[in-house]
Amino acid sequence: MRVLIVDDDEEMAQVVAVGLRRAQMAVDVAFDGTEALERLGADGDAYDVVVLDRDLPGTHGDEVCAALIAAGCRSRILMLTAAGTADDIVDGLGLGADDYLPKPFDFPVLVARIAALARRAHPAVPPVMRHGDLLVDSARRTAVRAGRALALTPKEFGVLELLLAAGGRAVSAEELLERVWDEAADPFTSAVKITISRLRAKLGAPPVIETVARSGYRI
Protein backbone atom coordinates (compact mmCIF):
# COMPACT_ATOMS: atom_id res chain seq x y z
CA MET A 1 0.00 0.00 0.00
CA ARG A 2 1.10 3.59 -0.62
CA VAL A 3 0.71 6.29 2.04
CA LEU A 4 1.14 10.07 2.10
CA ILE A 5 2.01 11.61 5.49
CA VAL A 6 1.15 15.31 5.86
CA ASP A 7 2.62 16.89 9.00
CA ASP A 8 4.55 20.13 9.59
CA ASP A 9 6.53 18.47 12.41
CA GLU A 10 9.32 17.14 10.19
CA GLU A 11 10.85 14.96 12.90
CA MET A 12 7.48 13.36 13.69
CA ALA A 13 6.69 12.86 10.00
CA GLN A 14 10.02 11.16 9.30
CA VAL A 15 9.73 8.91 12.37
CA VAL A 16 6.26 7.79 11.29
CA ALA A 17 7.48 7.31 7.71
CA VAL A 18 10.35 5.07 8.82
CA GLY A 19 8.01 2.99 10.98
CA LEU A 20 5.48 2.54 8.18
CA ARG A 21 8.21 1.55 5.71
CA ARG A 22 9.31 -1.11 8.19
CA ALA A 23 5.68 -2.29 8.10
CA GLN A 24 6.13 -2.79 4.34
CA MET A 25 4.34 0.34 3.15
CA ALA A 26 5.53 2.77 0.46
CA VAL A 27 5.55 6.22 2.08
CA ASP A 28 5.85 9.82 0.82
CA VAL A 29 5.91 12.91 3.05
CA ALA A 30 4.58 16.49 2.72
CA PHE A 31 5.25 19.15 5.36
CA ASP A 32 2.37 21.57 4.73
CA GLY A 33 -1.15 21.63 3.33
CA THR A 34 -0.25 23.39 0.09
CA GLU A 35 2.40 20.80 -0.79
CA ALA A 36 -0.05 18.02 0.06
CA LEU A 37 -2.71 19.39 -2.28
CA GLU A 38 -0.14 19.77 -5.06
CA ARG A 39 0.90 16.14 -4.70
CA LEU A 40 -2.65 14.87 -4.42
CA GLY A 41 -3.87 17.02 -7.27
CA ALA A 42 -1.19 15.67 -9.57
CA ASP A 43 -1.55 12.01 -8.62
CA GLY A 44 -4.01 11.70 -5.73
CA ASP A 45 -5.35 8.27 -6.58
CA ALA A 46 -1.83 6.85 -6.30
CA TYR A 47 -2.21 6.96 -2.50
CA ASP A 48 -4.29 4.43 -0.62
CA VAL A 49 -4.25 6.47 2.59
CA VAL A 50 -3.45 10.08 3.52
CA VAL A 51 -2.31 10.52 7.14
CA LEU A 52 -3.25 14.16 7.72
CA ASP A 53 -2.39 16.51 10.58
CA ARG A 54 -5.14 19.10 11.16
CA ASP A 55 -3.06 22.05 12.37
CA LEU A 56 -0.98 22.72 9.27
CA PRO A 57 0.66 26.00 8.18
CA GLY A 58 -0.50 27.61 4.97
CA THR A 59 -3.46 25.51 3.95
CA HIS A 60 -5.08 24.14 7.12
CA GLY A 61 -5.60 20.38 7.43
CA ASP A 62 -9.36 20.88 7.48
CA GLU A 63 -9.14 22.69 4.14
CA VAL A 64 -7.00 19.89 2.70
CA CYS A 65 -9.56 17.31 3.81
CA ALA A 66 -12.48 19.30 2.40
CA ALA A 67 -10.68 19.84 -0.92
CA LEU A 68 -9.94 16.13 -1.31
CA ILE A 69 -13.55 15.20 -0.60
CA ALA A 70 -14.84 17.83 -3.05
CA ALA A 71 -12.47 16.58 -5.75
CA GLY A 72 -13.67 13.00 -5.35
CA CYS A 73 -10.24 11.74 -4.32
CA ARG A 74 -10.40 8.00 -3.65
CA SER A 75 -7.64 8.05 -1.02
CA ARG A 76 -8.80 7.32 2.52
CA ILE A 77 -8.06 10.06 5.05
CA LEU A 78 -6.78 9.41 8.57
CA MET A 79 -6.52 12.53 10.71
CA LEU A 80 -3.58 12.20 13.09
CA THR A 81 -3.53 15.21 15.40
CA ALA A 82 -3.00 16.50 18.91
CA ALA A 83 -6.56 17.87 18.93
CA GLY A 84 -8.17 14.87 20.58
CA THR A 85 -11.31 16.01 22.40
CA ALA A 86 -14.67 14.47 21.55
CA ASP A 87 -15.67 17.68 19.73
CA ASP A 88 -12.43 17.62 17.70
CA ILE A 89 -13.07 14.03 16.64
CA VAL A 90 -16.68 14.78 15.68
CA ASP A 91 -15.57 17.84 13.69
CA GLY A 92 -12.83 15.92 11.87
CA LEU A 93 -15.08 13.05 10.89
CA GLY A 94 -17.74 15.57 9.90
CA LEU A 95 -15.33 17.05 7.36
CA GLY A 96 -15.20 13.69 5.62
CA ALA A 97 -12.18 12.02 7.22
CA ASP A 98 -12.45 8.24 7.34
CA ASP A 99 -10.74 7.86 10.71
CA TYR A 100 -9.29 10.02 13.49
CA LEU A 101 -6.39 9.16 15.79
CA PRO A 102 -5.28 11.61 18.53
CA LYS A 103 -1.62 12.09 19.43
CA PRO A 104 0.10 10.53 21.29
CA PHE A 105 -0.76 7.13 19.81
CA ASP A 106 0.40 3.52 19.88
CA PHE A 107 2.27 2.82 16.67
CA PRO A 108 0.80 -0.69 16.11
CA VAL A 109 -2.67 0.92 16.30
CA LEU A 110 -1.67 3.43 13.60
CA VAL A 111 -0.40 0.64 11.36
CA ALA A 112 -3.57 -1.41 11.86
CA ARG A 113 -5.82 1.57 11.10
CA ILE A 114 -3.91 2.49 7.96
CA ALA A 115 -4.08 -1.12 6.77
CA ALA A 116 -7.83 -1.22 7.42
CA LEU A 117 -8.37 2.02 5.50
CA ALA A 118 -6.23 0.80 2.61
CA ARG A 119 -8.42 -2.27 2.26
CA ARG A 120 -11.42 0.05 1.89
CA ALA A 121 -9.66 2.15 -0.76
CA HIS A 122 -9.87 -0.68 -3.31
CA PRO A 123 -12.27 -3.47 -4.17
CA ALA A 124 -12.34 -5.89 -1.27
CA VAL A 125 -9.97 -8.83 -1.40
CA PRO A 126 -9.75 -11.65 1.12
CA PRO A 127 -7.22 -11.06 3.93
CA VAL A 128 -5.76 -14.46 3.03
CA MET A 129 -5.32 -15.13 -0.69
CA ARG A 130 -4.65 -18.53 -2.23
CA HIS A 131 -3.47 -19.71 -5.61
CA GLY A 132 -2.82 -23.42 -5.80
CA ASP A 133 -0.27 -24.21 -3.09
CA LEU A 134 0.58 -20.51 -2.60
CA LEU A 135 -0.94 -18.72 0.41
CA VAL A 136 -0.48 -15.02 1.18
CA ASP A 137 -1.70 -13.51 4.45
CA SER A 138 -1.93 -9.72 3.99
CA ALA A 139 -2.64 -9.00 7.67
CA ARG A 140 0.34 -10.97 8.99
CA ARG A 141 2.51 -10.10 5.95
CA THR A 142 3.46 -13.73 5.41
CA ALA A 143 3.66 -15.92 2.31
CA VAL A 144 3.83 -19.71 2.19
CA ARG A 145 4.18 -22.10 -0.74
CA ALA A 146 3.68 -25.83 -0.39
CA GLY A 147 4.08 -25.45 3.38
CA ARG A 148 7.37 -23.56 2.99
CA ALA A 149 7.58 -20.04 4.45
CA LEU A 150 8.96 -17.54 1.94
CA ALA A 151 11.47 -14.96 3.15
CA LEU A 152 10.32 -12.01 1.06
CA THR A 153 11.50 -8.41 1.13
CA PRO A 154 8.81 -5.70 1.52
CA LYS A 155 8.92 -4.96 -2.23
CA GLU A 156 8.70 -8.65 -3.15
CA PHE A 157 5.76 -9.14 -0.82
CA GLY A 158 4.04 -6.02 -2.18
CA VAL A 159 4.41 -7.20 -5.78
CA LEU A 160 3.13 -10.69 -4.95
CA GLU A 161 0.18 -9.29 -3.00
CA LEU A 162 -0.79 -6.92 -5.82
CA LEU A 163 -0.55 -9.62 -8.48
CA LEU A 164 -2.72 -11.98 -6.45
CA ALA A 165 -5.27 -9.26 -5.70
CA ALA A 166 -5.56 -8.56 -9.45
CA GLY A 167 -7.38 -11.88 -9.86
CA GLY A 168 -5.68 -12.96 -13.08
CA ARG A 169 -5.51 -9.50 -14.64
CA ALA A 170 -2.15 -8.49 -16.07
CA VAL A 171 -0.57 -5.74 -13.97
CA SER A 172 1.77 -3.37 -15.79
CA ALA A 173 5.26 -2.53 -14.54
CA GLU A 174 4.11 1.09 -14.27
CA GLU A 175 1.25 0.15 -11.93
CA LEU A 176 3.54 -2.02 -9.82
CA LEU A 177 6.05 0.83 -9.54
CA GLU A 178 3.30 3.29 -8.59
CA ARG A 179 1.64 1.08 -5.99
CA VAL A 180 4.59 -0.71 -4.37
CA TRP A 181 7.42 1.85 -4.56
CA ASP A 182 7.43 5.43 -3.24
CA GLU A 183 8.21 8.69 -5.05
CA ALA A 184 11.96 8.11 -4.74
CA ALA A 185 11.73 5.28 -7.27
CA ASP A 186 13.19 6.04 -10.69
CA PRO A 187 10.56 5.10 -13.32
CA PHE A 188 13.32 4.33 -15.80
CA THR A 189 15.09 1.74 -13.68
CA SER A 190 14.69 -2.02 -13.93
CA ALA A 191 13.55 -2.26 -10.29
CA VAL A 192 10.31 -4.06 -11.15
CA LYS A 193 12.01 -6.54 -13.47
CA ILE A 194 14.69 -7.32 -10.87
CA THR A 195 12.11 -7.76 -8.09
CA ILE A 196 9.98 -10.05 -10.27
CA SER A 197 13.07 -12.15 -11.07
CA ARG A 198 13.99 -12.53 -7.39
CA LEU A 199 10.38 -13.27 -6.47
CA ARG A 200 10.17 -16.01 -9.10
CA ALA A 201 13.34 -17.58 -7.73
CA LYS A 202 11.94 -17.61 -4.19
CA LEU A 203 8.57 -19.00 -5.31
CA GLY A 204 10.30 -21.90 -7.06
CA ALA A 205 8.75 -24.40 -9.46
CA PRO A 206 6.35 -24.73 -11.08
CA PRO A 207 6.34 -21.07 -12.19
CA VAL A 208 3.54 -18.88 -10.80
CA ILE A 209 4.18 -15.46 -12.34
CA GLU A 210 3.60 -15.13 -16.08
CA THR A 211 4.96 -12.34 -18.27
CA VAL A 212 2.28 -10.97 -20.60
CA ALA A 213 3.74 -9.28 -23.68
CA ARG A 214 3.12 -5.50 -23.73
CA SER A 215 0.86 -5.82 -20.67
CA GLY A 216 2.95 -6.72 -17.63
CA TYR A 217 2.73 -9.66 -15.24
CA ARG A 218 -0.03 -11.86 -13.85
CA ILE A 219 -0.65 -14.86 -11.65
CSV table of C-alpha atoms in Angstrom, one decimal:
chain,number,residue,atom,x,y,z
A,1,MET,CA,0.0,0.0,0.0
A,2,ARG,CA,1.1,3.6,-0.6
A,3,VAL,CA,0.7,6.3,2.0
A,4,LEU,CA,1.1,10.1,2.1
A,5,ILE,CA,2.0,11.6,5.5
A,6,VAL,CA,1.2,15.3,5.9
A,7,ASP,CA,2.6,16.9,9.0
A,8,ASP,CA,4.6,20.1,9.6
A,9,ASP,CA,6.5,18.5,12.4
A,10,GLU,CA,9.3,17.1,10.2
A,11,GLU,CA,10.8,15.0,12.9
A,12,MET,CA,7.5,13.4,13.7
A,13,ALA,CA,6.7,12.9,10.0
A,14,GLN,CA,10.0,11.2,9.3
A,15,VAL,CA,9.7,8.9,12.4
A,16,VAL,CA,6.3,7.8,11.3
A,17,ALA,CA,7.5,7.3,7.7
A,18,VAL,CA,10.4,5.1,8.8
A,19,GLY,CA,8.0,3.0,11.0
A,20,LEU,CA,5.5,2.5,8.2
A,21,ARG,CA,8.2,1.6,5.7
A,22,ARG,CA,9.3,-1.1,8.2
A,23,ALA,CA,5.7,-2.3,8.1
A,24,GLN,CA,6.1,-2.8,4.3
A,25,MET,CA,4.3,0.3,3.1
A,26,ALA,CA,5.5,2.8,0.5
A,27,VAL,CA,5.6,6.2,2.1
A,28,ASP,CA,5.9,9.8,0.8
A,29,VAL,CA,5.9,12.9,3.1
A,30,ALA,CA,4.6,16.5,2.7
A,31,PHE,CA,5.2,19.1,5.4
A,32,ASP,CA,2.4,21.6,4.7
A,33,GLY,CA,-1.1,21.6,3.3
A,34,THR,CA,-0.2,23.4,0.1
A,35,GLU,CA,2.4,20.8,-0.8
A,36,ALA,CA,0.0,18.0,0.1
A,37,LEU,CA,-2.7,19.4,-2.3
A,38,GLU,CA,-0.1,19.8,-5.1
A,39,ARG,CA,0.9,16.1,-4.7
A,40,LEU,CA,-2.6,14.9,-4.4
A,41,GLY,CA,-3.9,17.0,-7.3
A,42,ALA,CA,-1.2,15.7,-9.6
A,43,ASP,CA,-1.6,12.0,-8.6
A,44,GLY,CA,-4.0,11.7,-5.7
A,45,ASP,CA,-5.3,8.3,-6.6
A,46,ALA,CA,-1.8,6.9,-6.3
A,47,TYR,CA,-2.2,7.0,-2.5
A,48,ASP,CA,-4.3,4.4,-0.6
A,49,VAL,CA,-4.2,6.5,2.6
A,50,VAL,CA,-3.4,10.1,3.5
A,51,VAL,CA,-2.3,10.5,7.1
A,52,LEU,CA,-3.3,14.2,7.7
A,53,ASP,CA,-2.4,16.5,10.6
A,54,ARG,CA,-5.1,19.1,11.2
A,55,ASP,CA,-3.1,22.0,12.4
A,56,LEU,CA,-1.0,22.7,9.3
A,57,PRO,CA,0.7,26.0,8.2
A,58,GLY,CA,-0.5,27.6,5.0
A,59,THR,CA,-3.5,25.5,4.0
A,60,HIS,CA,-5.1,24.1,7.1
A,61,GLY,CA,-5.6,20.4,7.4
A,62,ASP,CA,-9.4,20.9,7.5
A,63,GLU,CA,-9.1,22.7,4.1
A,64,VAL,CA,-7.0,19.9,2.7
A,65,CYS,CA,-9.6,17.3,3.8
A,66,ALA,CA,-12.5,19.3,2.4
A,67,ALA,CA,-10.7,19.8,-0.9
A,68,LEU,CA,-9.9,16.1,-1.3
A,69,ILE,CA,-13.5,15.2,-0.6
A,70,ALA,CA,-14.8,17.8,-3.1
A,71,ALA,CA,-12.5,16.6,-5.8
A,72,GLY,CA,-13.7,13.0,-5.4
A,73,CYS,CA,-10.2,11.7,-4.3
A,74,ARG,CA,-10.4,8.0,-3.7
A,75,SER,CA,-7.6,8.0,-1.0
A,76,ARG,CA,-8.8,7.3,2.5
A,77,ILE,CA,-8.1,10.1,5.1
A,78,LEU,CA,-6.8,9.4,8.6
A,79,MET,CA,-6.5,12.5,10.7
A,80,LEU,CA,-3.6,12.2,13.1
A,81,THR,CA,-3.5,15.2,15.4
A,82,ALA,CA,-3.0,16.5,18.9
A,83,ALA,CA,-6.6,17.9,18.9
A,84,GLY,CA,-8.2,14.9,20.6
A,85,THR,CA,-11.3,16.0,22.4
A,86,ALA,CA,-14.7,14.5,21.6
A,87,ASP,CA,-15.7,17.7,19.7
A,88,ASP,CA,-12.4,17.6,17.7
A,89,ILE,CA,-13.1,14.0,16.6
A,90,VAL,CA,-16.7,14.8,15.7
A,91,ASP,CA,-15.6,17.8,13.7
A,92,GLY,CA,-12.8,15.9,11.9
A,93,LEU,CA,-15.1,13.1,10.9
A,94,GLY,CA,-17.7,15.6,9.9
A,95,LEU,CA,-15.3,17.0,7.4
A,96,GLY,CA,-15.2,13.7,5.6
A,97,ALA,CA,-12.2,12.0,7.2
A,98,ASP,CA,-12.4,8.2,7.3
A,99,ASP,CA,-10.7,7.9,10.7
A,100,TYR,CA,-9.3,10.0,13.5
A,101,LEU,CA,-6.4,9.2,15.8
A,102,PRO,CA,-5.3,11.6,18.5
A,103,LYS,CA,-1.6,12.1,19.4
A,104,PRO,CA,0.1,10.5,21.3
A,105,PHE,CA,-0.8,7.1,19.8
A,106,ASP,CA,0.4,3.5,19.9
A,107,PHE,CA,2.3,2.8,16.7
A,108,PRO,CA,0.8,-0.7,16.1
A,109,VAL,CA,-2.7,0.9,16.3
A,110,LEU,CA,-1.7,3.4,13.6
A,111,VAL,CA,-0.4,0.6,11.4
A,112,ALA,CA,-3.6,-1.4,11.9
A,113,ARG,CA,-5.8,1.6,11.1
A,114,ILE,CA,-3.9,2.5,8.0
A,115,ALA,CA,-4.1,-1.1,6.8
A,116,ALA,CA,-7.8,-1.2,7.4
A,117,LEU,CA,-8.4,2.0,5.5
A,118,ALA,CA,-6.2,0.8,2.6
A,119,ARG,CA,-8.4,-2.3,2.3
A,120,ARG,CA,-11.4,0.0,1.9
A,121,ALA,CA,-9.7,2.2,-0.8
A,122,HIS,CA,-9.9,-0.7,-3.3
A,123,PRO,CA,-12.3,-3.5,-4.2
A,124,ALA,CA,-12.3,-5.9,-1.3
A,125,VAL,CA,-10.0,-8.8,-1.4
A,126,PRO,CA,-9.7,-11.7,1.1
A,127,PRO,CA,-7.2,-11.1,3.9
A,128,VAL,CA,-5.8,-14.5,3.0
A,129,MET,CA,-5.3,-15.1,-0.7
A,130,ARG,CA,-4.7,-18.5,-2.2
A,131,HIS,CA,-3.5,-19.7,-5.6
A,132,GLY,CA,-2.8,-23.4,-5.8
A,133,ASP,CA,-0.3,-24.2,-3.1
A,134,LEU,CA,0.6,-20.5,-2.6
A,135,LEU,CA,-0.9,-18.7,0.4
A,136,VAL,CA,-0.5,-15.0,1.2
A,137,ASP,CA,-1.7,-13.5,4.5
A,138,SER,CA,-1.9,-9.7,4.0
A,139,ALA,CA,-2.6,-9.0,7.7
A,140,ARG,CA,0.3,-11.0,9.0
A,141,ARG,CA,2.5,-10.1,6.0
A,142,THR,CA,3.5,-13.7,5.4
A,143,ALA,CA,3.7,-15.9,2.3
A,144,VAL,CA,3.8,-19.7,2.2
A,145,ARG,CA,4.2,-22.1,-0.7
A,146,ALA,CA,3.7,-25.8,-0.4
A,147,GLY,CA,4.1,-25.4,3.4
A,148,ARG,CA,7.4,-23.6,3.0
A,149,ALA,CA,7.6,-20.0,4.4
A,150,LEU,CA,9.0,-17.5,1.9
A,151,ALA,CA,11.5,-15.0,3.2
A,152,LEU,CA,10.3,-12.0,1.1
A,153,THR,CA,11.5,-8.4,1.1
A,154,PRO,CA,8.8,-5.7,1.5
A,155,LYS,CA,8.9,-5.0,-2.2
A,156,GLU,CA,8.7,-8.7,-3.2
A,157,PHE,CA,5.8,-9.1,-0.8
A,158,GLY,CA,4.0,-6.0,-2.2
A,159,VAL,CA,4.4,-7.2,-5.8
A,160,LEU,CA,3.1,-10.7,-5.0
A,161,GLU,CA,0.2,-9.3,-3.0
A,162,LEU,CA,-0.8,-6.9,-5.8
A,163,LEU,CA,-0.6,-9.6,-8.5
A,164,LEU,CA,-2.7,-12.0,-6.4
A,165,ALA,CA,-5.3,-9.3,-5.7
A,166,ALA,CA,-5.6,-8.6,-9.5
A,167,GLY,CA,-7.4,-11.9,-9.9
A,168,GLY,CA,-5.7,-13.0,-13.1
A,169,ARG,CA,-5.5,-9.5,-14.6
A,170,ALA,CA,-2.2,-8.5,-16.1
A,171,VAL,CA,-0.6,-5.7,-14.0
A,172,SER,CA,1.8,-3.4,-15.8
A,173,ALA,CA,5.3,-2.5,-14.5
A,174,GLU,CA,4.1,1.1,-14.3
A,175,GLU,CA,1.3,0.2,-11.9
A,176,LEU,CA,3.5,-2.0,-9.8
A,177,LEU,CA,6.0,0.8,-9.5
A,178,GLU,CA,3.3,3.3,-8.6
A,179,ARG,CA,1.6,1.1,-6.0
A,180,VAL,CA,4.6,-0.7,-4.4
A,181,TRP,CA,7.4,1.8,-4.6
A,182,ASP,CA,7.4,5.4,-3.2
A,183,GLU,CA,8.2,8.7,-5.0
A,184,ALA,CA,12.0,8.1,-4.7
A,185,ALA,CA,11.7,5.3,-7.3
A,186,ASP,CA,13.2,6.0,-10.7
A,187,PRO,CA,10.6,5.1,-13.3
A,188,PHE,CA,13.3,4.3,-15.8
A,189,THR,CA,15.1,1.7,-13.7
A,190,SER,CA,14.7,-2.0,-13.9
A,191,ALA,CA,13.5,-2.3,-10.3
A,192,VAL,CA,10.3,-4.1,-11.1
A,193,LYS,CA,12.0,-6.5,-13.5
A,194,ILE,CA,14.7,-7.3,-10.9
A,195,THR,CA,12.1,-7.8,-8.1
A,196,ILE,CA,10.0,-10.1,-10.3
A,197,SER,CA,13.1,-12.1,-11.1
A,198,ARG,CA,14.0,-12.5,-7.4
A,199,LEU,CA,10.4,-13.3,-6.5
A,200,ARG,CA,10.2,-16.0,-9.1
A,201,ALA,CA,13.3,-17.6,-7.7
A,202,LYS,CA,11.9,-17.6,-4.2
A,203,LEU,CA,8.6,-19.0,-5.3
A,204,GLY,CA,10.3,-21.9,-7.1
A,205,ALA,CA,8.7,-24.4,-9.5
A,206,PRO,CA,6.3,-24.7,-11.1
A,207,PRO,CA,6.3,-21.1,-12.2
A,208,VAL,CA,3.5,-18.9,-10.8
A,209,ILE,CA,4.2,-15.5,-12.3
A,210,GLU,CA,3.6,-15.1,-16.1
A,211,THR,CA,5.0,-12.3,-18.3
A,212,VAL,CA,2.3,-11.0,-20.6
A,213,ALA,CA,3.7,-9.3,-23.7
A,214,ARG,CA,3.1,-5.5,-23.7
A,215,SER,CA,0.9,-5.8,-20.7
A,216,GLY,CA,3.0,-6.7,-17.6
A,217,TYR,CA,2.7,-9.7,-15.2
A,218,ARG,CA,0.0,-11.9,-13.9
A,219,ILE,CA,-0.7,-14.9,-11.6
